Amino acid sequence: MSTTSPRPLVGRREETDRLLALLGSAERGRGGALVLRGEPGIGKSALLDHLERAAPEGFRIIRASGAEFEAELAFAALHQLCVPVLDRIDGLSAPYRDPLLVAFGLAGGAPDPFRTGLAALELLAAAAAERPLLCIVDDAHWMDAASARALTFLARRISAEPIAMVFAARDRDAAHGLDGLPGLAVGGLGDAHARELLAGERTATLDERVRDRLLAEARGNPLALIELPKAGGFALPTPSPVAGRIERSFQTRMAGLPAEARRLLILASADPTGDPGLLWEAARRLGIDMPAASAAAEASGLVRFDTRARFCHPLARSAAYRAAEPEPRRAAHRALAGATDAAAAPDRRAWHRAQATAGPDEEVAAELESSASRAQARGGVAAAAAFLQRAAALSLDPGKRTERTLAAARATLEAGLPDAAADLLAGIDTEVLDDGRRASVDLLRGQVAFVGDPDGAASGPGFILRAAQRLAAGDPERSRACFVAALEMGLVVSRAAGVAERVLDAARSAPPAPEPDLLDALVLLRTEGHRAAVPALRRALAAGGAGWTRVPALATVLAGELWDMDLHAAVLEWLVRTGRETGSPITVRLGLSQEALSAALTGDFGRAMAAIAEEEAIADALGDVPQLYPRVQLAAMRGRRAEALDLFAEAERRGTGQLAARPHLPAAVLHNGLAEYPAALEAARLAAEDGGLYSAGTALPELVEAAVRCGEDAVAASALESLLERTEPSGTGYALGVAAGARALVGGAEDDYREAIGHLSGTPLLPDLARAHLRYGEWLRRAGRRRDAREQLRTAHERLSDIGMEAFALRAANELRATGEAARSRSEHARDRLTMQELHIARQVATGATSKEVAAHLFLSPRTVDAHLRSIFRKLGITSRRRLRDMPGLE
């Protein structure tokens, strides 16, 4: 540690020990993060200052802080943290360098918002390679959303780096994902320590009665104990919230300063960057005598001017800004705007100009609109929303004000703030709008309801259908698109239950299309069933048809409804490719989820696990929860009862998601595999009764099997009839094979068993083919044909074991044993010993990928990848990357 230890903080031994332990761990190459949480004035900033003074001499220390008045400037806090090490950015490879340059407005190009945190990690890791790094972020609750996501992502990935990160945030404002990081609650001082601190502050002579009153009001808040005596003296102040009292204490101290010093404090409080060059130029524009004003301001102890203007506490900055009258505050922003380089920092200049404007100003509004476009291009949707909201407020023309408010609402919704978006929409007077703009408002209200309302499936479609009706006469093409958009939205936000029926019933009155399209086909499916609708659906989804690329989520579901794996593969390829090319997290995550499902259905569990791991990595990079359905489906197909049941429970806890709260189809697969047929029957019945696209149809084969095993012949026959209604018009090998297998179970005809195997042999659906062999073998054994049964059961057991369908494989082994033959035990798959993330890393390294390439793919640091590789080598009993290439079971 430092040769001279800093003076201990009164009553903070536990907190300082925890912080120093974090530093010690980082010094040994094991990084970590900690969030200090507590009310204003509780001592978080004092702990950060103490940590900085106590850091070992070899550490490099960089600081940043959120600013209450800067929360809408995208990547502002991240930029503060990275500026001291930006000289290393040219040494980074393009995949790491470019996202930072774009985020900081130093380069154009396609945005890659979920790689910015990874790029910042690479930059800081490069700096930490020379000496350990301590990153301090004060007032983290005021960070802009883009910085918060990037820094939270970074903080979760420094375990293999010599980096310590410490955030300070208020209790009730610990947003932006910081609550997912390790935390330490900073509480008030005990009575003895509070008296010790108060006694050490010789700012006023207090009689005992006043001292006891101050101790009671401060409730152990250290800053209150220091500041309240300066404000109250011997008087008995009126009780009020501590934060407000402390701010008033700072304001009391400011009131005694010369006028020039007060103007300088207002100016400094309005500039969150603390850049002295900018501050001095702005002061010159205001005619402030800098030597005299800065000397008086520093003498008050409220602020310090050196390499950066720094207030003694965030509440002091807030007090200075809030105490200012409107005109002096606007004058400060006007001077700062004039001093800001329009070419180097156009958004900051626009922001200051907006704060300096009292009334409507179209020139400033247009400038803010340009800033919003730049922010959106860098992935700063929250910043774009703030710029657009202010632009709308400064718009004199009602039409422009409405358009900017709508744009602000869209950006706010995209930023994940549906309630704020709804508030913006509520401020629009729809009575004065034309039908086109009213429809735009309704569409946005529908999207807000879908995303933000737990009952969005009930209210969301109503808004979108109303928009469709408004547009029916004037814009019939857009009106029809609204109906399809409602279906797509329900699927994308995973609240489709009941939406399809309601939308398609309403769509029967939609204005006609020049040629039959996807909406017509969907209405036909709703009204006349599969036999009538399947040809129309095929035409609409064919290349050159209605353009399923506008509704890819719906297209994946319809591919399942048509039992068409080729169409599903085409949609899947487009989703992943487009998502990677455009940097759209929603698109690439949908593609990876579908890739995992496709891989599971074709028996490639290794590829399914790798796709799940990548989707989870992207979700983590975005601070979002991962998709649950692919993991549930895979656990069910593998027959892992405990894992699957835990995931079913998690789906219920979430209450939303592709499973909604009822994972019936995977549950039916799981229980059929485990030979728990009554449970399978109940789950399959519920899935089929839901009537949802894809899930209801694919539940029918499970329902047939479970009903037959339970002796529910009428249920089995009814389910078979419904299944044939869906499969016969499709005509694919998948559909015909599944239908033949279900017919065999119900009718017991050997030709149907053989037909099922024949059709499925021509498809990539290895799990269905293996199950067809299993069912045929079971039937043969019950018919007393043991020799024939052994052949089918042996084939089934080998294939199910190779795939990794453990429950079904055990079923086959038990049946084989009943014929008098013991099943051969299979060797363990390498993937069974690895986590999903480890499997993905192993598969990539086995193809020759470097640690840096894998790191970029999974949003990890190269050191973390190397740590995972060491774990992989240990679990697999190997010692080199080369051995991974020859390792069976990683495919």
PDB file of C-alpha atoms in Angstrom, residues 298-461:
ATOM      1  CA  GLU A 298     -11.825  27.534  -3.590  1.00  0.00           C
ATOM      2  CA  ALA A 299     -11.458  29.252  -0.233  1.00  0.00           C
ATOM      3  CA  SER A 300     -15.063  28.297   0.562  1.00  0.00           C
ATOM      4  CA  GLY A 301     -14.098  24.632   0.276  1.00  0.00           C
ATOM      5  CA  LEU A 302     -16.959  24.041  -2.162  1.00  0.00           C
ATOM      6  CA  VAL A 303     -14.884  23.492  -5.293  1.00  0.00           C
ATOM      7  CA  ARG A 304     -11.330  22.838  -6.420  1.00  0.00           C
ATOM      8  CA  PHE A 305      -9.842  23.895  -9.757  1.00  0.00           C
ATOM      9  CA  ASP A 306      -6.848  21.899 -10.993  1.00  0.00           C
ATOM     10  CA  THR A 307      -6.755  19.442 -13.902  1.00  0.00           C
ATOM     11  CA  ARG A 308     -10.526  19.336 -13.548  1.00  0.00           C
ATOM     12  CA  ALA A 309     -13.119  21.411 -11.757  1.00  0.00           C
ATOM     13  CA  ARG A 310     -14.385  19.272  -8.883  1.00  0.00           C
ATOM     14  CA  PHE A 311     -17.024  20.112  -6.307  1.00  0.00           C
ATOM     15  CA  CYS A 312     -16.478  18.918  -2.751  1.00  0.00           C
ATOM     16  CA  HIS A 313     -19.618  16.774  -3.046  1.00  0.00           C
ATOM     17  CA  PRO A 314     -22.237  16.093  -5.741  1.00  0.00           C
ATOM     18  CA  LEU A 315     -24.850  17.788  -3.581  1.00  0.00           C
ATOM     19  CA  ALA A 316     -22.718  20.945  -3.686  1.00  0.00           C
ATOM     20  CA  ARG A 317     -22.885  20.976  -7.487  1.00  0.00           C
ATOM     21  CA  SER A 318     -26.631  20.320  -7.355  1.00  0.00           C
ATOM     22  CA  ALA A 319     -27.053  23.114  -4.804  1.00  0.00           C
ATOM     23  CA  ALA A 320     -25.138  25.593  -6.960  1.00  0.00           C
ATOM     24  CA  TYR A 321     -27.206  24.774 -10.037  1.00  0.00           C
ATOM     25  CA  ARG A 322     -30.586  24.754  -8.297  1.00  0.00           C
ATOM     26  CA  ALA A 323     -29.907  27.948  -6.350  1.00  0.00           C
ATOM     27  CA  ALA A 324     -29.323  29.936  -9.524  1.00  0.00           C
ATOM     28  CA  GLU A 325     -32.081  32.129 -10.902  1.00  0.00           C
ATOM     29  CA  PRO A 326     -33.290  31.088 -14.396  1.00  0.00           C
ATOM     30  CA  GLU A 327     -31.531  33.887 -16.296  1.00  0.00           C
ATOM     31  CA  PRO A 328     -28.048  33.415 -14.746  1.00  0.00           C
ATOM     32  CA  ARG A 329     -28.375  29.678 -15.343  1.00  0.00           C
ATOM     33  CA  ARG A 330     -29.324  30.224 -18.994  1.00  0.00           C
ATOM     34  CA  ALA A 331     -26.456  32.691 -19.333  1.00  0.00           C
ATOM     35  CA  ALA A 332     -24.046  30.023 -18.056  1.00  0.00           C
ATOM     36  CA  HIS A 333     -25.304  27.516 -20.632  1.00  0.00           C
ATOM     37  CA  ARG A 334     -25.140  30.177 -23.351  1.00  0.00           C
ATOM     38  CA  ALA A 335     -21.488  30.876 -22.519  1.00  0.00           C
ATOM     39  CA  LEU A 336     -20.661  27.167 -22.410  1.00  0.00           C
ATOM     40  CA  ALA A 337     -22.356  26.641 -25.783  1.00  0.00           C
ATOM     41  CA  GLY A 338     -20.292  29.456 -27.249  1.00  0.00           C
ATOM     42  CA  ALA A 339     -17.094  27.992 -25.805  1.00  0.00           C
ATOM     43  CA  THR A 340     -17.822  24.451 -27.063  1.00  0.00           C
ATOM     44  CA  ASP A 341     -16.261  23.410 -30.366  1.00  0.00           C
ATOM     45  CA  ALA A 342     -19.168  22.860 -32.772  1.00  0.00           C
ATOM     46  CA  ALA A 343     -17.141  20.412 -34.865  1.00  0.00           C
ATOM     47  CA  ALA A 344     -15.600  18.365 -32.045  1.00  0.00           C
ATOM     48  CA  ALA A 345     -18.598  18.291 -29.674  1.00  0.00           C
ATOM     49  CA  PRO A 346     -21.763  19.220 -31.627  1.00  0.00           C
ATOM     50  CA  ASP A 347     -24.105  17.334 -29.288  1.00  0.00           C
ATOM     51  CA  ARG A 348     -22.781  18.944 -26.123  1.00  0.00           C
ATOM     52  CA  ARG A 349     -23.043  22.355 -27.803  1.00  0.00           C
ATOM     53  CA  ALA A 350     -26.649  21.618 -28.841  1.00  0.00           C
ATOM     54  CA  TRP A 351     -27.450  20.467 -25.309  1.00  0.00           C
ATOM     55  CA  HIS A 352     -26.093  23.713 -23.785  1.00  0.00           C
ATOM     56  CA  ARG A 353     -27.949  25.803 -26.386  1.00  0.00           C
ATOM     57  CA  ALA A 354     -31.185  23.994 -25.517  1.00  0.00           C
ATOM     58  CA  GLN A 355     -30.716  24.705 -21.796  1.00  0.00           C
ATOM     59  CA  ALA A 356     -30.010  28.357 -22.616  1.00  0.00           C
ATOM     60  CA  THR A 357     -33.270  28.768 -24.523  1.00  0.00           C
ATOM     61  CA  ALA A 358     -36.347  30.009 -22.679  1.00  0.00           C
ATOM     62  CA  GLY A 359     -38.949  29.809 -25.452  1.00  0.00           C
ATOM     63  CA  PRO A 360     -39.561  28.131 -28.824  1.00  0.00           C
ATOM     64  CA  ASP A 361     -36.515  28.219 -31.089  1.00  0.00           C
ATOM     65  CA  GLU A 362     -36.649  26.302 -34.376  1.00  0.00           C
ATOM     66  CA  GLU A 363     -32.934  26.645 -35.032  1.00  0.00           C
ATOM     67  CA  VAL A 364     -32.044  25.003 -31.704  1.00  0.00           C
ATOM     68  CA  ALA A 365     -34.791  22.383 -32.161  1.00  0.00           C
ATOM     69  CA  ALA A 366     -33.342  21.411 -35.547  1.00  0.00           C
ATOM     70  CA  GLU A 367     -29.865  21.209 -34.026  1.00  0.00           C
ATOM     71  CA  LEU A 368     -31.200  18.902 -31.312  1.00  0.00           C
ATOM     72  CA  GLU A 369     -32.854  16.757 -33.981  1.00  0.00           C
ATOM     73  CA  SER A 370     -29.477  16.337 -35.678  1.00  0.00           C
ATOM     74  CA  SER A 371     -27.932  15.416 -32.343  1.00  0.00           C
ATOM     75  CA  ALA A 372     -30.658  12.800 -31.859  1.00  0.00           C
ATOM     76  CA  SER A 373     -29.796  11.244 -35.228  1.00  0.00           C
ATOM     77  CA  ARG A 374     -26.116  11.049 -34.294  1.00  0.00           C
ATOM     78  CA  ALA A 375     -26.932   9.587 -30.887  1.00  0.00           C
ATOM     79  CA  GLN A 376     -29.203   6.954 -32.427  1.00  0.00           C
ATOM     80  CA  ALA A 377     -26.495   6.004 -34.929  1.00  0.00           C
ATOM     81  CA  ARG A 378     -24.161   5.363 -31.974  1.00  0.00           C
ATOM     82  CA  GLY A 379     -26.739   3.245 -30.167  1.00  0.00           C
ATOM     83  CA  GLY A 380     -27.608   5.993 -27.686  1.00  0.00           C
ATOM     84  CA  VAL A 381     -31.383   5.673 -27.967  1.00  0.00           C
ATOM     85  CA  ALA A 382     -31.933   7.162 -24.507  1.00  0.00           C
ATOM     86  CA  ALA A 383     -29.913  10.202 -25.541  1.00  0.00           C
ATOM     87  CA  ALA A 384     -31.829  10.441 -28.814  1.00  0.00           C
ATOM     88  CA  ALA A 385     -35.092  10.376 -26.893  1.00  0.00           C
ATOM     89  CA  ALA A 386     -33.956  13.205 -24.594  1.00  0.00           C
ATOM     90  CA  PHE A 387     -32.769  15.354 -27.499  1.00  0.00           C
ATOM     91  CA  LEU A 388     -36.038  14.801 -29.381  1.00  0.00           C
ATOM     92  CA  GLN A 389     -38.151  15.535 -26.326  1.00  0.00           C
ATOM     93  CA  ARG A 390     -36.391  18.866 -25.815  1.00  0.00           C
ATOM     94  CA  ALA A 391     -36.611  19.573 -29.549  1.00  0.00           C
ATOM     95  CA  ALA A 392     -40.366  19.045 -29.403  1.00  0.00           C
ATOM     96  CA  ALA A 393     -40.635  21.448 -26.477  1.00  0.00           C
ATOM     97  CA  LEU A 394     -38.775  24.133 -28.461  1.00  0.00           C
ATOM     98  CA  SER A 395     -40.849  23.628 -31.646  1.00  0.00           C
ATOM     99  CA  LEU A 396     -43.151  26.479 -32.606  1.00  0.00           C
ATOM    100  CA  ASP A 397     -44.828  24.701 -35.520  1.00  0.00           C
ATOM    101  CA  PRO A 398     -47.522  22.256 -34.201  1.00  0.00           C
ATOM    102  CA  GLY A 399     -46.840  19.720 -36.963  1.00  0.00           C
ATOM    103  CA  LYS A 400     -43.121  19.579 -36.236  1.00  0.00           C
ATOM    104  CA  ARG A 401     -43.817  19.426 -32.512  1.00  0.00           C
ATOM    105  CA  THR A 402     -46.045  16.387 -33.044  1.00  0.00           C
ATOM    106  CA  GLU A 403     -43.526  14.626 -35.315  1.00  0.00           C
ATOM    107  CA  ARG A 404     -40.699  15.235 -32.859  1.00  0.00           C
ATOM    108  CA  THR A 405     -42.808  14.035 -29.931  1.00  0.00           C
ATOM    109  CA  LEU A 406     -43.670  10.870 -31.843  1.00  0.00           C
ATOM    110  CA  ALA A 407     -40.000  10.336 -32.650  1.00  0.00           C
ATOM    111  CA  ALA A 408     -39.111  10.923 -28.997  1.00  0.00           C
ATOM    112  CA  ALA A 409     -41.714   8.373 -27.923  1.00  0.00           C
ATOM    113  CA  ARG A 410     -40.344   5.793 -30.384  1.00  0.00           C
ATOM    114  CA  ALA A 411     -36.795   6.309 -29.126  1.00  0.00           C
ATOM    115  CA  THR A 412     -37.948   6.226 -25.502  1.00  0.00           C
ATOM    116  CA  LEU A 413     -39.726   2.922 -26.117  1.00  0.00           C
ATOM    117  CA  GLU A 414     -36.637   1.538 -27.845  1.00  0.00           C
ATOM    118  CA  ALA A 415     -34.605   2.601 -24.812  1.00  0.00           C
ATOM    119  CA  GLY A 416     -36.766   0.289 -22.696  1.00  0.00           C
ATOM    120  CA  LEU A 417     -38.890   2.976 -21.002  1.00  0.00           C
ATOM    121  CA  PRO A 418     -42.490   2.198 -22.007  1.00  0.00           C
ATOM    122  CA  ASP A 419     -44.036   4.262 -19.195  1.00  0.00           C
ATOM    123  CA  ALA A 420     -42.075   7.369 -20.234  1.00  0.00           C
ATOM    124  CA  ALA A 421     -43.062   6.748 -23.859  1.00  0.00           C
ATOM    125  CA  ALA A 422     -46.704   6.527 -22.811  1.00  0.00           C
ATOM    126  CA  ASP A 423     -46.399   9.875 -20.991  1.00  0.00           C
ATOM    127  CA  LEU A 424     -45.039  11.497 -24.155  1.00  0.00           C
ATOM    128  CA  LEU A 425     -47.909  10.103 -26.229  1.00  0.00           C
ATOM    129  CA  ALA A 426     -50.430  11.300 -23.654  1.00  0.00           C
ATOM    130  CA  GLY A 427     -49.254  14.869 -24.315  1.00  0.00           C
ATOM    131  CA  ILE A 428     -50.254  14.747 -27.999  1.00  0.00           C
ATOM    132  CA  ASP A 429     -53.619  16.307 -28.840  1.00  0.00           C
ATOM    133  CA  THR A 430     -54.936  13.739 -31.314  1.00  0.00           C
ATOM    134  CA  GLU A 431     -58.071  15.781 -32.019  1.00  0.00           C
ATOM    135  CA  VAL A 432     -56.131  18.160 -34.255  1.00  0.00           C
ATOM    136  CA  LEU A 433     -54.276  15.404 -36.176  1.00  0.00           C
ATOM    137  CA  ASP A 434     -55.128  13.854 -39.505  1.00  0.00           C
ATOM    138  CA  ASP A 435     -55.895  10.133 -39.743  1.00  0.00           C
ATOM    139  CA  GLY A 436     -52.328   9.247 -40.745  1.00  0.00           C
ATOM    140  CA  ARG A 437     -50.810  10.846 -37.658  1.00  0.00           C
ATOM    141  CA  ARG A 438     -53.576   9.522 -35.416  1.00  0.00           C
ATOM    142  CA  ALA A 439     -52.760   6.063 -36.731  1.00  0.00           C
ATOM    143  CA  SER A 440     -49.075   6.628 -35.916  1.00  0.00           C
ATOM    144  CA  VAL A 441     -50.030   7.524 -32.348  1.00  0.00           C
ATOM    145  CA  ASP A 442     -52.243   4.439 -32.046  1.00  0.00           C
ATOM    146  CA  LEU A 443     -49.497   2.184 -33.413  1.00  0.00           C
ATOM    147  CA  LEU A 444     -47.041   3.487 -30.851  1.00  0.00           C
ATOM    148  CA  ARG A 445     -49.579   3.133 -28.053  1.00  0.00           C
ATOM    149  CA  GLY A 446     -50.104  -0.459 -29.121  1.00  0.00           C
ATOM    150  CA  GLN A 447     -46.370  -1.154 -29.072  1.00  0.00           C
ATOM    151  CA  VAL A 448     -46.065   0.489 -25.650  1.00  0.00           C
ATOM    152  CA  ALA A 449     -48.885  -1.705 -24.341  1.00  0.00           C
ATOM    153  CA  PHE A 450     -47.305  -4.860 -25.748  1.00  0.00           C
ATOM    154  CA  VAL A 451     -43.903  -4.084 -24.224  1.00  0.00           C
ATOM    155  CA  GLY A 452     -44.753  -2.374 -20.966  1.00  0.00           C
ATOM    156  CA  ASP A 453     -48.114  -3.739 -19.852  1.00  0.00           C
ATOM    157  CA  PRO A 454     -48.369  -7.225 -18.285  1.00  0.00           C
ATOM    158  CA  ASP A 455     -51.789  -7.360 -19.911  1.00  0.00           C
ATOM    159  CA  GLY A 456     -50.422  -5.992 -23.169  1.00  0.00           C
ATOM    160  CA  ALA A 457     -51.868  -8.904 -25.140  1.00  0.00           C
ATOM    161  CA  ALA A 458     -55.289  -7.544 -24.146  1.00  0.00           C
ATOM    162  CA  SER A 459     -54.771  -3.817 -24.763  1.00  0.00           C
ATOM    163  CA  GLY A 460     -51.990  -3.716 -27.377  1.00  0.00           C
ATOM    164  CA  PRO A 461     -53.906  -5.173 -30.335  1.00  0.00           C
TER     165      PRO A 461
END
